[in-house]
Coordinates of C-alpha atoms and ligand atoms in Angstrom, one line a residue:
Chain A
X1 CA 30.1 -233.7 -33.2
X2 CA 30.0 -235.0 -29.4
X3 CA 34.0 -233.7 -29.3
X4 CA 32.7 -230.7 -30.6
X5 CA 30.2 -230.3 -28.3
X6 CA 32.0 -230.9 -25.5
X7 CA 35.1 -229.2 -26.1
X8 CA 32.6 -226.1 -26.3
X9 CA 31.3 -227.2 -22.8
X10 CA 34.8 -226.8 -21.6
X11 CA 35.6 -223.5 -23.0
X12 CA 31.7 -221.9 -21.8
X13 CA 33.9 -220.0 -19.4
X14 CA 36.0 -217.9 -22.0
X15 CA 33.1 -215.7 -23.5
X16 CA 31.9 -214.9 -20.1
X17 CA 35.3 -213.7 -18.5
X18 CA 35.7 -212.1 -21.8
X19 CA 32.2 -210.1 -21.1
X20 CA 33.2 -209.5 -17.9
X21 CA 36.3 -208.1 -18.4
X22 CA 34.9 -205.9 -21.1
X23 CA 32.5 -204.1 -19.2
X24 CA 34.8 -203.5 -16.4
X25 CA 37.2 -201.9 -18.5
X26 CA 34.8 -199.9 -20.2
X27 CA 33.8 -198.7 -16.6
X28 CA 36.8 -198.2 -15.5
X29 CA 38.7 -196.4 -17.8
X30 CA 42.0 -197.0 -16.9
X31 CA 44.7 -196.9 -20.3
X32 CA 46.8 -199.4 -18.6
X33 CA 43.8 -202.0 -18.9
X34 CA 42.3 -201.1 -22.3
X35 CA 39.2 -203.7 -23.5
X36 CA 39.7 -206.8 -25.0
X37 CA 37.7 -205.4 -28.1
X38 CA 40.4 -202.6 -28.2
X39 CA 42.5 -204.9 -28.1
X40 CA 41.4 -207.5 -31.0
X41 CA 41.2 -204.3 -32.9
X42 CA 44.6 -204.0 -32.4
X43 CA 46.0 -207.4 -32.8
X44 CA 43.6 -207.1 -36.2
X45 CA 45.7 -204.2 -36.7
X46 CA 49.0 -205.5 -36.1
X47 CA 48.5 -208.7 -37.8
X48 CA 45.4 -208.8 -40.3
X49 CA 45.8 -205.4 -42.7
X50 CA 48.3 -207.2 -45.1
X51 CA 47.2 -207.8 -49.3
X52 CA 44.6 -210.5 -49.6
X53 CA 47.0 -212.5 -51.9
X54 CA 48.9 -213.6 -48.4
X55 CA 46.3 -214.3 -46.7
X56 CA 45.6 -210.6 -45.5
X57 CA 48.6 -211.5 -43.2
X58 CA 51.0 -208.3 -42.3
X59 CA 55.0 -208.2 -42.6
X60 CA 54.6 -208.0 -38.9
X61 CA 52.6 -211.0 -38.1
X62 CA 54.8 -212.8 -41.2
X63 CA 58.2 -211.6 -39.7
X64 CA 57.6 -212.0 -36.5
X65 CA 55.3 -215.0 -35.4
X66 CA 57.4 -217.6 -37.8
X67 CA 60.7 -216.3 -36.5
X68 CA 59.6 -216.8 -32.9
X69 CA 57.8 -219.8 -33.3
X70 CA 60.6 -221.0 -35.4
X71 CA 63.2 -220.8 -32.7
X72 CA 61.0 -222.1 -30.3
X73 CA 60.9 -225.1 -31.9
X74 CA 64.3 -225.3 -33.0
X75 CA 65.5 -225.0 -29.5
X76 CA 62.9 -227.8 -28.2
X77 CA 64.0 -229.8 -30.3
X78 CA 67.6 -229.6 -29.8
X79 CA 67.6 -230.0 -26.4
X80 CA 64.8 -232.7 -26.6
X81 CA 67.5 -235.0 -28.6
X82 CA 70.7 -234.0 -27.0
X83 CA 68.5 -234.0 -23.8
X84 CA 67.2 -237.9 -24.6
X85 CA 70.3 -238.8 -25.6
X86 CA 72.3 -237.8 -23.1
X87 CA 70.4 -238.8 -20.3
X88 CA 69.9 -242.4 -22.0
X89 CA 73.4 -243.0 -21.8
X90 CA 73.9 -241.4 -18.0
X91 CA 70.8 -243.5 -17.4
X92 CA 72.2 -247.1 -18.1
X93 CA 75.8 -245.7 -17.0
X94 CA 75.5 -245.5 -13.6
X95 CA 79.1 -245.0 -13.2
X96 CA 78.8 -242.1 -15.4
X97 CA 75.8 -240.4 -13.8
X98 CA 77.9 -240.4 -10.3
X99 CA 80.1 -237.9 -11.8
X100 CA 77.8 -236.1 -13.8
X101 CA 75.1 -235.9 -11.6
X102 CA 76.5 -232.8 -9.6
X103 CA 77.1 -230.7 -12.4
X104 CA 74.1 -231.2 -13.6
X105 CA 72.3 -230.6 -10.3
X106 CA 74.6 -227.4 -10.7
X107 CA 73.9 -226.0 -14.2
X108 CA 70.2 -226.8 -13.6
X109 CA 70.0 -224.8 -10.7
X110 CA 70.9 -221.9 -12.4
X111 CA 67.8 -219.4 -13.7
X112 CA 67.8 -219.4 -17.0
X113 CA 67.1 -215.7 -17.3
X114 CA 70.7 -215.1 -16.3
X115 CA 72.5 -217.0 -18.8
X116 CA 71.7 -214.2 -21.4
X117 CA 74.6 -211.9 -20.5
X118 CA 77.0 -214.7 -20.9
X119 CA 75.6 -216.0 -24.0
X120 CA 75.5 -212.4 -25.4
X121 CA 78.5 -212.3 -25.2
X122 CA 79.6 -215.8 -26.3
X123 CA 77.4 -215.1 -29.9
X124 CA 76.2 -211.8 -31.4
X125 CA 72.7 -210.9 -30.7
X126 CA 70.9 -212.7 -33.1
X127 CA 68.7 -216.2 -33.6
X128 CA 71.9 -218.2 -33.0
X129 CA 72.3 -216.8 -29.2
X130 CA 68.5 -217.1 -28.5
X131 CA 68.5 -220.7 -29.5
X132 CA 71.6 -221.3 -27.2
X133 CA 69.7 -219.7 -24.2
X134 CA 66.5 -222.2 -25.0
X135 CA 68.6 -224.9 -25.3
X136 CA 71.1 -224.5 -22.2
X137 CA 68.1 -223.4 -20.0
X138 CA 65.2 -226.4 -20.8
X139 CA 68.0 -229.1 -21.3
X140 CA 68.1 -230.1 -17.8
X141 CA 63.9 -231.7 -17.4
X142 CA 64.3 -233.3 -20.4
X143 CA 67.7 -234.7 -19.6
X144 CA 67.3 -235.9 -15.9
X145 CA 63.9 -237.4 -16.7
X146 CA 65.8 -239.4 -19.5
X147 CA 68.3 -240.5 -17.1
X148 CA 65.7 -241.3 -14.4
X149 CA 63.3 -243.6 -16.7
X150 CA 66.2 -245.7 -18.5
X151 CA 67.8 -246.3 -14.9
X152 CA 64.6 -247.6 -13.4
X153 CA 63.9 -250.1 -16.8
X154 CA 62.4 -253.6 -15.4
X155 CA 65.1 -256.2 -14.4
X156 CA 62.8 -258.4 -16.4
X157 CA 62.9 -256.5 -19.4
X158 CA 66.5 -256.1 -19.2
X159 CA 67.1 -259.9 -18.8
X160 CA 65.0 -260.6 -22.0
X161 CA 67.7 -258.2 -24.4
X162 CA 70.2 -260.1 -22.5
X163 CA 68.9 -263.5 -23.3
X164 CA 67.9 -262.8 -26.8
X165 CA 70.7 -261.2 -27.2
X166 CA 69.6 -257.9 -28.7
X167 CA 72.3 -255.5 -30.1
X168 CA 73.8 -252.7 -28.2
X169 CA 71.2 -250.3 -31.0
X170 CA 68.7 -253.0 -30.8
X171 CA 68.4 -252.3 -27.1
X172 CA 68.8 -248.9 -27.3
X173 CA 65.8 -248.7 -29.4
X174 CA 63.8 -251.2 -28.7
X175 CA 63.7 -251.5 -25.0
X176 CA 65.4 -248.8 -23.5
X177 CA 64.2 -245.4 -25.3
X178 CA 60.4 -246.7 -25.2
X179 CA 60.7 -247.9 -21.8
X180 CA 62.1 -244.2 -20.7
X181 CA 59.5 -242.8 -23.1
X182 CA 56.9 -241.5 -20.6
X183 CA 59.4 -240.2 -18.8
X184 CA 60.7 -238.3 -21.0
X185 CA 57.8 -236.9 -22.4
X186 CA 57.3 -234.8 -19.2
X187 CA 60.8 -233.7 -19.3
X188 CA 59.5 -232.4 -23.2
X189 CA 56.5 -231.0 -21.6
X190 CA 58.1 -228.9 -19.1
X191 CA 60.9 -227.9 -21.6
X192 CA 58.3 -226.3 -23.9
X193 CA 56.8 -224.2 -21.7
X194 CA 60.0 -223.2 -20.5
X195 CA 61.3 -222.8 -23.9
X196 CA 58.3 -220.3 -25.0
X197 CA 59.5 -218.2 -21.9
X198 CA 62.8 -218.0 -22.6
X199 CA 62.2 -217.2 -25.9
X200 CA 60.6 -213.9 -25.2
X201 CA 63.1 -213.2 -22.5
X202 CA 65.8 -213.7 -25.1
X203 CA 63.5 -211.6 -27.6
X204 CA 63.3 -208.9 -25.4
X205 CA 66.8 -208.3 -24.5
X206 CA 68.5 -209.2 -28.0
X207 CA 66.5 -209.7 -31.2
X208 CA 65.4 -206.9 -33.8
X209 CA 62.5 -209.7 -34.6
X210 CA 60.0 -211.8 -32.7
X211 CA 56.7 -211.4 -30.9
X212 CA 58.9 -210.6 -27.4
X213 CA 60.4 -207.9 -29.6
X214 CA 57.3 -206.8 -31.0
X215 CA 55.9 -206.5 -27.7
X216 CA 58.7 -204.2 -26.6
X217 CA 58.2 -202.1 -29.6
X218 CA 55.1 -201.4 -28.5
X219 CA 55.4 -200.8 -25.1
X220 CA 58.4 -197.9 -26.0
X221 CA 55.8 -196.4 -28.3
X222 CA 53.4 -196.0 -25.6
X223 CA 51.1 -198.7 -27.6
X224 CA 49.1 -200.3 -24.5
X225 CA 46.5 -202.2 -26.5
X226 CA 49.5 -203.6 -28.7
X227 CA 51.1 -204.7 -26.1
X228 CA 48.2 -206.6 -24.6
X229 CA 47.4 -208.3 -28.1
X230 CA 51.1 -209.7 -28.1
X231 CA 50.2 -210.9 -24.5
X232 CA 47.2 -212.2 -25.8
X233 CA 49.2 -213.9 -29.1
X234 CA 51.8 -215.5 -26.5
X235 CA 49.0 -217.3 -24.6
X236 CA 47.6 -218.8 -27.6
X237 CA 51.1 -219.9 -28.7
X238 CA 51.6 -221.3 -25.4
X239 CA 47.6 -223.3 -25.3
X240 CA 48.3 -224.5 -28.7
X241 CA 51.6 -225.8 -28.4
X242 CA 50.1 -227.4 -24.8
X243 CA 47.4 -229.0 -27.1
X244 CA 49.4 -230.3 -29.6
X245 CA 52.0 -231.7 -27.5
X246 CA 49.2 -233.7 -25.5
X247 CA 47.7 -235.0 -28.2
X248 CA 51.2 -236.4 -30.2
X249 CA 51.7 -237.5 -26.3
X250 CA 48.4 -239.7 -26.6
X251 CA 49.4 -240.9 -29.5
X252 CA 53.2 -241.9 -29.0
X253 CA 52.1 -243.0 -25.4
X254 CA 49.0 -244.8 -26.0
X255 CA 50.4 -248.5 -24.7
X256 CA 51.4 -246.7 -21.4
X257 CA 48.1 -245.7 -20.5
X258 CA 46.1 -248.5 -21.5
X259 CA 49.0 -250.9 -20.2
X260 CA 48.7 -249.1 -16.7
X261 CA 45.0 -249.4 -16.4
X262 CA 44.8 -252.6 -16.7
X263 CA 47.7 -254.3 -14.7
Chain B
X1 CA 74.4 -280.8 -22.9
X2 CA 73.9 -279.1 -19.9
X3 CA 76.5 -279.6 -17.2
X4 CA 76.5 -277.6 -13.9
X5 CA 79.5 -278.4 -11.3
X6 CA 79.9 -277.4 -8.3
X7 CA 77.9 -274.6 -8.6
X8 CA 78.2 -272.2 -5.6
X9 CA 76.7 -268.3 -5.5
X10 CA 76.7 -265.8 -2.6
X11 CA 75.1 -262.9 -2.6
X12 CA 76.9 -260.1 -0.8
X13 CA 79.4 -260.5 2.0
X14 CA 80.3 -259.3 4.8
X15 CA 77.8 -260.3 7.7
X16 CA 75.0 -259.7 5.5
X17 CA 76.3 -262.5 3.0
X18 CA 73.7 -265.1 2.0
X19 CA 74.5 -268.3 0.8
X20 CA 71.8 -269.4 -2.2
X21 CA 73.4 -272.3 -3.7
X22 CA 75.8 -274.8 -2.4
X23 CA 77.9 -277.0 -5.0
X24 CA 75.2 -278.0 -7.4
X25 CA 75.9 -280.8 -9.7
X26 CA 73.8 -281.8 -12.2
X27 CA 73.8 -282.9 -15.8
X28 CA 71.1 -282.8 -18.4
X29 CA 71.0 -285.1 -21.4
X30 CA 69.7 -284.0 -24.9
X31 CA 66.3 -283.7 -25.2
X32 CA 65.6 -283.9 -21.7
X33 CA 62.9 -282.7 -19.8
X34 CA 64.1 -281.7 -16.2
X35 CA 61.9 -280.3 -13.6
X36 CA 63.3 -278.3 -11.2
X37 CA 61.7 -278.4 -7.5
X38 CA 62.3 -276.7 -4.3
X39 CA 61.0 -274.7 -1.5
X40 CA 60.0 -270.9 -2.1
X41 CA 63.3 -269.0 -1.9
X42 CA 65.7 -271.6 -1.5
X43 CA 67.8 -270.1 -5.1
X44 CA 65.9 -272.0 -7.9
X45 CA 65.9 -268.6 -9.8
X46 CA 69.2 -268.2 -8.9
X47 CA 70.4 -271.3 -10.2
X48 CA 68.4 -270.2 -13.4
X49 CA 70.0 -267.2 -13.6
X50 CA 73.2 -268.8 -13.6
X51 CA 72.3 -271.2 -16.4
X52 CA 70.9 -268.1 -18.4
X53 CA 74.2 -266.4 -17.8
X54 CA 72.8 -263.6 -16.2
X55 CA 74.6 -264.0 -13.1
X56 CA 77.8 -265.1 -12.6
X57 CA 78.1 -267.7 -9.9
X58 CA 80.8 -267.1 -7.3
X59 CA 81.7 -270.6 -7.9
X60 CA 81.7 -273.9 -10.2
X61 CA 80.8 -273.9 -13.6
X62 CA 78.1 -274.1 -16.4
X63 CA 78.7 -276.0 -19.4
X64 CA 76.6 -275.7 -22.1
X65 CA 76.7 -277.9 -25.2
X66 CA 80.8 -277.8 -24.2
X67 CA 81.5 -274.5 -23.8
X68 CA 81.7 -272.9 -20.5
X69 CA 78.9 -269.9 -20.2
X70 CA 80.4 -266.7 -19.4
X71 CA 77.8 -264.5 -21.3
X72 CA 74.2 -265.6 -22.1
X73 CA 74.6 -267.9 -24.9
X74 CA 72.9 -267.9 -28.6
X75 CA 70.9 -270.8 -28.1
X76 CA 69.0 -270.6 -24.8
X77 CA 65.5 -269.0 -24.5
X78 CA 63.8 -268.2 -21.0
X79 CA 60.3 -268.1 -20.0
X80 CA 59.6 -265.8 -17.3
X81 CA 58.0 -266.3 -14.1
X82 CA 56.4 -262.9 -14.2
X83 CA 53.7 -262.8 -17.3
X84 CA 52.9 -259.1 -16.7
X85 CA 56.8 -257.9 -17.4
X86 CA 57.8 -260.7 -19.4
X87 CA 56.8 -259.4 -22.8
X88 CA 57.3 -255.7 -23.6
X89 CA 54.1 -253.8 -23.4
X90 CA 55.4 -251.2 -26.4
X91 CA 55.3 -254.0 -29.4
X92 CA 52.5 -255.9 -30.6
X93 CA 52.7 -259.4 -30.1
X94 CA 54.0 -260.2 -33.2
X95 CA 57.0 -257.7 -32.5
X96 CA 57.4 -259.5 -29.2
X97 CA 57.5 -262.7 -30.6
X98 CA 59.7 -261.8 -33.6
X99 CA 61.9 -259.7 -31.0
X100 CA 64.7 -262.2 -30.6
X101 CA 64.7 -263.4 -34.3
X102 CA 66.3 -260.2 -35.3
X103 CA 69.4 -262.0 -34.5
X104 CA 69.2 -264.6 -37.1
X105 CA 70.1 -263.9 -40.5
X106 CA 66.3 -263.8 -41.6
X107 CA 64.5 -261.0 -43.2
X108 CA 61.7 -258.9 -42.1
X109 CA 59.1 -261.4 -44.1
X110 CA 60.8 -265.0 -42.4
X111 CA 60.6 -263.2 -39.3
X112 CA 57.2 -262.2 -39.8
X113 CA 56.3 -266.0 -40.7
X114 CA 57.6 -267.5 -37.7
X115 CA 56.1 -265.3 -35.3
X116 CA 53.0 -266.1 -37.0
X117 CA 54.2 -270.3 -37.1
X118 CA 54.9 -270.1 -33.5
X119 CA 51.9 -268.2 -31.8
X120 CA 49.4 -271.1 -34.0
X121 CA 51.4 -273.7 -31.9
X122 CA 49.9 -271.5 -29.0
X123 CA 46.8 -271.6 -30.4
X124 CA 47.1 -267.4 -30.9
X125 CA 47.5 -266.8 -34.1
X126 CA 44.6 -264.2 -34.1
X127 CA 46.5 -262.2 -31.4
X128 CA 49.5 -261.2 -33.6
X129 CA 48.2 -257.5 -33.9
X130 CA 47.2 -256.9 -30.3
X131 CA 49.3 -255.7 -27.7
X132 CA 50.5 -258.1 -24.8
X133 CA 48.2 -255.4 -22.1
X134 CA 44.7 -256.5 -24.2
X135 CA 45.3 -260.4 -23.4
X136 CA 44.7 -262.7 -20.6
X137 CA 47.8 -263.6 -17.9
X138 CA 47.4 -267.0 -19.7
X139 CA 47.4 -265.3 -22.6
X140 CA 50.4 -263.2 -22.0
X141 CA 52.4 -266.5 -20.9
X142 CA 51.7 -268.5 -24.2
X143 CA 52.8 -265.6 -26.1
X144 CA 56.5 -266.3 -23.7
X145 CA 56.2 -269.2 -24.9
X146 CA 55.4 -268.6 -28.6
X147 CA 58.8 -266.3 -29.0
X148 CA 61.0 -268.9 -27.3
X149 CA 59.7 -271.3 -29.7
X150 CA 60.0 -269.2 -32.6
X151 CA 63.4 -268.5 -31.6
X152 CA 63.9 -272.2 -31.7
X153 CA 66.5 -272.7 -28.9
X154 CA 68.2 -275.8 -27.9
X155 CA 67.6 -275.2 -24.6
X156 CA 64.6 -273.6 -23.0
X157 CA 64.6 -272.3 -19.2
X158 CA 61.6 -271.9 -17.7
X159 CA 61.2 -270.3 -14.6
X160 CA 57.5 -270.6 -12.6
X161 CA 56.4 -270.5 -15.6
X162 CA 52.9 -270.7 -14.4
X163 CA 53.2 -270.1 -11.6
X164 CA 51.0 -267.2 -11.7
X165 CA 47.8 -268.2 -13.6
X166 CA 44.6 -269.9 -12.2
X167 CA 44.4 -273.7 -11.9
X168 CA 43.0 -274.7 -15.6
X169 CA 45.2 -272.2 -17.4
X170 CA 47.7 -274.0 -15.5
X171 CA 47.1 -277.5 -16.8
X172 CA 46.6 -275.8 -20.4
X173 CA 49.8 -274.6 -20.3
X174 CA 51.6 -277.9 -18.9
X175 CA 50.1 -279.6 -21.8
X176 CA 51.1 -277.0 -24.4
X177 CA 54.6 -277.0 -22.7
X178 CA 54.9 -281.4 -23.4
X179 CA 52.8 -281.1 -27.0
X180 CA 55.6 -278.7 -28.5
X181 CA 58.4 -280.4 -26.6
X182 CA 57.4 -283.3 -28.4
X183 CA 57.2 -280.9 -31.6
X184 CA 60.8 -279.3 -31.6
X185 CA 62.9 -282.2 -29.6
X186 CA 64.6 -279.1 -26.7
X187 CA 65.6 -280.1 -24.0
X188 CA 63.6 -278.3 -21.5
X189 CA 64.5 -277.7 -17.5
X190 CA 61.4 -276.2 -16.4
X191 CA 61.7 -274.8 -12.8
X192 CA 58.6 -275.0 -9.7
X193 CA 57.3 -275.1 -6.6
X194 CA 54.1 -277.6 -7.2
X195 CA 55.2 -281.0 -6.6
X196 CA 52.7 -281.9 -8.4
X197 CA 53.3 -280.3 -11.9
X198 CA 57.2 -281.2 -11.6
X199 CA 55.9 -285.1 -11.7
X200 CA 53.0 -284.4 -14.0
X201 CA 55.5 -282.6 -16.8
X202 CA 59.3 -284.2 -16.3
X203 CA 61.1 -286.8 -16.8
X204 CA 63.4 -286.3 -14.1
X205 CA 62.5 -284.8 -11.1
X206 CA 65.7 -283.1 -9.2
X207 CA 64.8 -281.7 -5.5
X208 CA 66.4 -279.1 -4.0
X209 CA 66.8 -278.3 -0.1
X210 CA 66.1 -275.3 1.6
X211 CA 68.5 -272.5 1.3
X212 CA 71.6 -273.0 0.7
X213 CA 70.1 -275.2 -2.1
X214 CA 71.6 -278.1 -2.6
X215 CA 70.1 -281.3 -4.7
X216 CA 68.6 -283.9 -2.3
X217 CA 66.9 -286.2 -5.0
X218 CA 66.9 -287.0 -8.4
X219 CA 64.0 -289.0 -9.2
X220 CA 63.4 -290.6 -12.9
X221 CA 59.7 -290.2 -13.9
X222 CA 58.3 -293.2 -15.9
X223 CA 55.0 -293.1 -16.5
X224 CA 52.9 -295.0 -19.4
X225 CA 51.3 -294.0 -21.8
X226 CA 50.8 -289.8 -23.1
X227 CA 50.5 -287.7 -20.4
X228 CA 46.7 -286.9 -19.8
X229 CA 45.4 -284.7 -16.6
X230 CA 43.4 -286.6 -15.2
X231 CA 44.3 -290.3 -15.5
X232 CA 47.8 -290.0 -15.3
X233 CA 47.4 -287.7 -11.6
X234 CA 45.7 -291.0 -10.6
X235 CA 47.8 -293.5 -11.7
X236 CA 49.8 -295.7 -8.6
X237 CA 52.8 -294.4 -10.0
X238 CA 52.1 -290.7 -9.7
X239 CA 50.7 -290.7 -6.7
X240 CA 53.8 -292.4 -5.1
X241 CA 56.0 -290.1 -6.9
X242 CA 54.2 -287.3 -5.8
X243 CA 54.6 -288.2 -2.4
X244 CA 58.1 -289.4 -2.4
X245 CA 59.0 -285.9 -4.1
X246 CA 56.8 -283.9 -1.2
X247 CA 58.8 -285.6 1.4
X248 CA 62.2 -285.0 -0.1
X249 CA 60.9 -281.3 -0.5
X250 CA 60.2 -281.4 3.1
X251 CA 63.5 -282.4 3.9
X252 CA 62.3 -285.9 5.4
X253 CA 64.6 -288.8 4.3
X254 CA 63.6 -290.9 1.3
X255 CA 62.7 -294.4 0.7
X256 CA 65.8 -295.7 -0.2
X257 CA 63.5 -298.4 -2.7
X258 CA 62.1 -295.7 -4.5
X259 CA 64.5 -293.0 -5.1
X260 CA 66.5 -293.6 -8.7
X261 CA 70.1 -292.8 -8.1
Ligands
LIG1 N1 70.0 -259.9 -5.9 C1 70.0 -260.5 -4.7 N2 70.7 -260.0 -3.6 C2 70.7 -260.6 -2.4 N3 70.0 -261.7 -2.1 C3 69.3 -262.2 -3.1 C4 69.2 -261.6 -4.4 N4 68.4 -262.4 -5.2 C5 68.0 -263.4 -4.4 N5 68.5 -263.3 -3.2 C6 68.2 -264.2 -2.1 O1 68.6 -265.5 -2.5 C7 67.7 -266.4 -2.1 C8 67.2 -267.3 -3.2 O2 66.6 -266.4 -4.2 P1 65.9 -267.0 -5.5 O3 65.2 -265.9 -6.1 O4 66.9 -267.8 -6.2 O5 64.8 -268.0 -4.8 P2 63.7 -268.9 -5.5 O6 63.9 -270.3 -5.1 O7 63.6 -268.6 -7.0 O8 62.4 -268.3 -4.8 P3 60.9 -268.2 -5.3 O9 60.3 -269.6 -5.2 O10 60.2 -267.3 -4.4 O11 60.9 -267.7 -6.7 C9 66.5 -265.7 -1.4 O12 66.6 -265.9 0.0 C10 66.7 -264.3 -1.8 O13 66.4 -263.4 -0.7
LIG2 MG1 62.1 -267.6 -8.3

């Protein structure tokens, strides 16, 4: 009840920009900036006219949402566990990392955005391709951060695998990948937002499905309020993927926290 | 079962070269408790170290129970100097203490057991669930000491090991070290820079010199009776060890009657 409460005290300022907004629009009639209640009737539209029996859901929102969402995640994840895994190894190797380290300085320097042409035409326009892009272009945070927390493990930690003579998996797993773990939980972090960017980007030059596509179906029909309601469905996407990412974070990195506090 | 000769190490070279140990000799008998004293930064952890096999000396050799260590070897535990970074802060104390049993051929259950078996010796067998952050420094350091028991080592390193808890922890812990020496029969080279504790817990007393270390004394300790903090710190024979020890440590010369070898 007190979360509840005070989760609403955080969010006080949403109904009143909300307001805000709404009159403004209404006074200034502009079809550019329709009203956000033009606009839920839309998204209501787009998304909420389907049969009852699923869930009043449309082909639209069913098509689209999952398929987006569904690369996403399938793209964060990728490039989370090559990205960990990779960087684990370049971590410890230091020998490695010297020769890596310039190409990736390189290939992380490179905007994302601009890989599409080449990976458009590397695959056919299609879910394979966009799940390339996400990958090759949020790799890199996830990857570096990897690197930097397994090469900065304590010499005392390290000492005790060595003495008890933990395996070469042993010390993989049970010293070095938690020790790198908040690390590379900020690497993750910044990788998911940039992977629901590049997701519309790739949507919007080459998909025939998604909420990037949906949203430039509706711009070429003129559709402003559907337009804004994708907006509006991307920045949900985005807070609740923010949220739930946070809170797996407080869970996974619970001993980090508390361990920093009180040393 | 512990032989060290001619131990040398430099680190670095060139100019900036420093010279931490200088052709150490020293032998340790079965069951042995050697403590281990010098001045602050004359190479006691590097000596350790080398021991451990987690250096490898630039010169001489370390030969444990006959075989020359090259990597760390199966049987050797080490308790930290540092009780903060000592015991990983990811595992519960359990895992920690279980942590190098995973090596052995038990199962999960055995393992389980003698975590359990060793953190009573500790007197924390409540603590198993916790997590090394929610105890005490004092606390943190018997839970060291718990998993190199548990692993049951025939040698056990210990580098300042208390060095970094308050005064009574301190004498708690020098107790618990000679109570489960006397349990499990390791030999024991315990490393410090408190004259004091070195005479209070060994049986041998070896002195290092300033850097370069070098060993210059070995001193037998033969007191009567069980150890016990307070009378034995005021018997006749302490206190003249404890003085012969502080003036070797010094790097005054010692009276020739007293020193053992
Ligand atoms: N990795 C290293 N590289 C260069 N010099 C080192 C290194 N480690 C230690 N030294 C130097 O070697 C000397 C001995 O270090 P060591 O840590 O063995 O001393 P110590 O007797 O354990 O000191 P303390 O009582 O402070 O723990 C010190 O002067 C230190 O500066
Ligand atoms: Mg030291």
């Amino acid at each position: 009840m007190k979360r509840v409460l005070r989760a609403a005290g955080r969010l006080w300022a949403v109904p009143v920009v909300l307001v805000v907004w709404e009159l403004v629009t209404r006074a200034a009639e502009n079809l550019s900036f329709p009203p956000p209640t033009t606009i839920a009737a839309s998204m209501y539209e787009m998304w909420l006219t389907g049969p009852p029996e699923r869930l009043w859901l449309t082909d639209a929102a069913l098509e689209n949402i999952p398929a987006s969402v569904g690369r996403l995640l399938a793209g964060w994840v990728l490039a989370g566990v090559i990205g960990t895994a990779v960087g684990l190894v370049l971590g410890r190797r230091p020998l490695y990392f010297r020769f890596v380290d310039p190409l990736v300085q390189f290939a992380r320097a490179i905007p994302p955005p601009m890989l599409l042409p080449f990976f458009m035409a590397l695959f056919a326009i299609g879910p394979q391709m966009q799940i390339n892009v996400i990958v090759f272009g949020i790799i890199w945070p996830v990857l570096i951060n990897a690197a930097e927390g397994a090469r900065h493990i304590d010499r005392q930690y390290v000492d005790t695998a060595r003495v008890f003579g933990l395996s070469l998996k042993q010390r993989l797993f049970l010293l070095v990948l938690p020790a790198a773990m908040p690390k590379i939980f900020a690497g993750l972090r910044v990788s998911l937002s940039l992977a629901l960017i590049l997701m519309v980007i790739s949507e919007l030059v080459g998909s025939t499905d998604g909420i990037g596509f949906q949203l430039l179906d509706a711009q070429r029909s003129y559709d402003l309020p559907g337009v804004w309601g994708t907006i509006v469905v991307l920045g949900v996407l985005g807070y609740v993927l923010n949220s739930a990412f946070l809170a797996a974070e407080r869970r996974v990195l619970s001993w980090h926290r508390t361990a920093k506090q009180t040393t | 079962m512990l032989e060290i000769s001619n131990l040398t190490h430099t680190y670095g070279s060139g100019p900036s070269a420093h010279n931490a140990l200088d052709g150490i000799d020293l032998t340790v008998a079965e069951g042995e408790l050697v403590c281990i004293v010098g001045p602050s930064g004359c190479g006691k952890s590097t000596l350790l170290r080398s021991i451990a096999g987690l250096l490898r000396p630039t010169g001489g050799q370390v030969v444990l129970n006959g075989s020359p260590v090259e990597q760390t070897p199966d049987n050797l535990a080490v308790v930290f100097q540092d009780y903060s970074r000592s015991l990983f802060p990811w595992m519960s104390v359990a895992d920690n203490v279980s942590l190098p049993l995973r090596r052995k051929a038990m199962d999960k259950k055995q393992r389980k057991d003698a975590a359990l078996e060793a953190l009573e010796q500790v007197g924390l067998e409540s603590a198993g669930a916790k997590y090394p952050w929610q105890l005490s420094g004092g606390m943190q350091q018997r839970v060291s000491i718990a998993r190199a028991l548990a692993y049951r080592p025939a040698l056990l390193l210990m580098d300042e090991p208390f060095g970094s808890v308050d005064a009574q922890t301190r004498e708690e812990l020098e107790d618990l070290t000679l109570r489960v020496r006397g349990h499990h029969n390791m030999t024991i080279v315990l490393i410090t820079h408190d004259i004091d504790e070195s005479v209070y817990v060994g049986d041998r007393v070896v002195v290092l010199s300033k850097a370069p270390a070098g060993i210059v004394g070995d001193l037998r300790v033969d007191l009567p009776g069980p150890r016990d903090q307070i009378t034995t710190r005021e018997h006749p024979d302490f206190v003249h060890l404890r003085a012969e020890v502080g003036r070797l440590v010094r790097g005054m010369r010692s009276q020739p009657a007293s020193a053992s070898q």
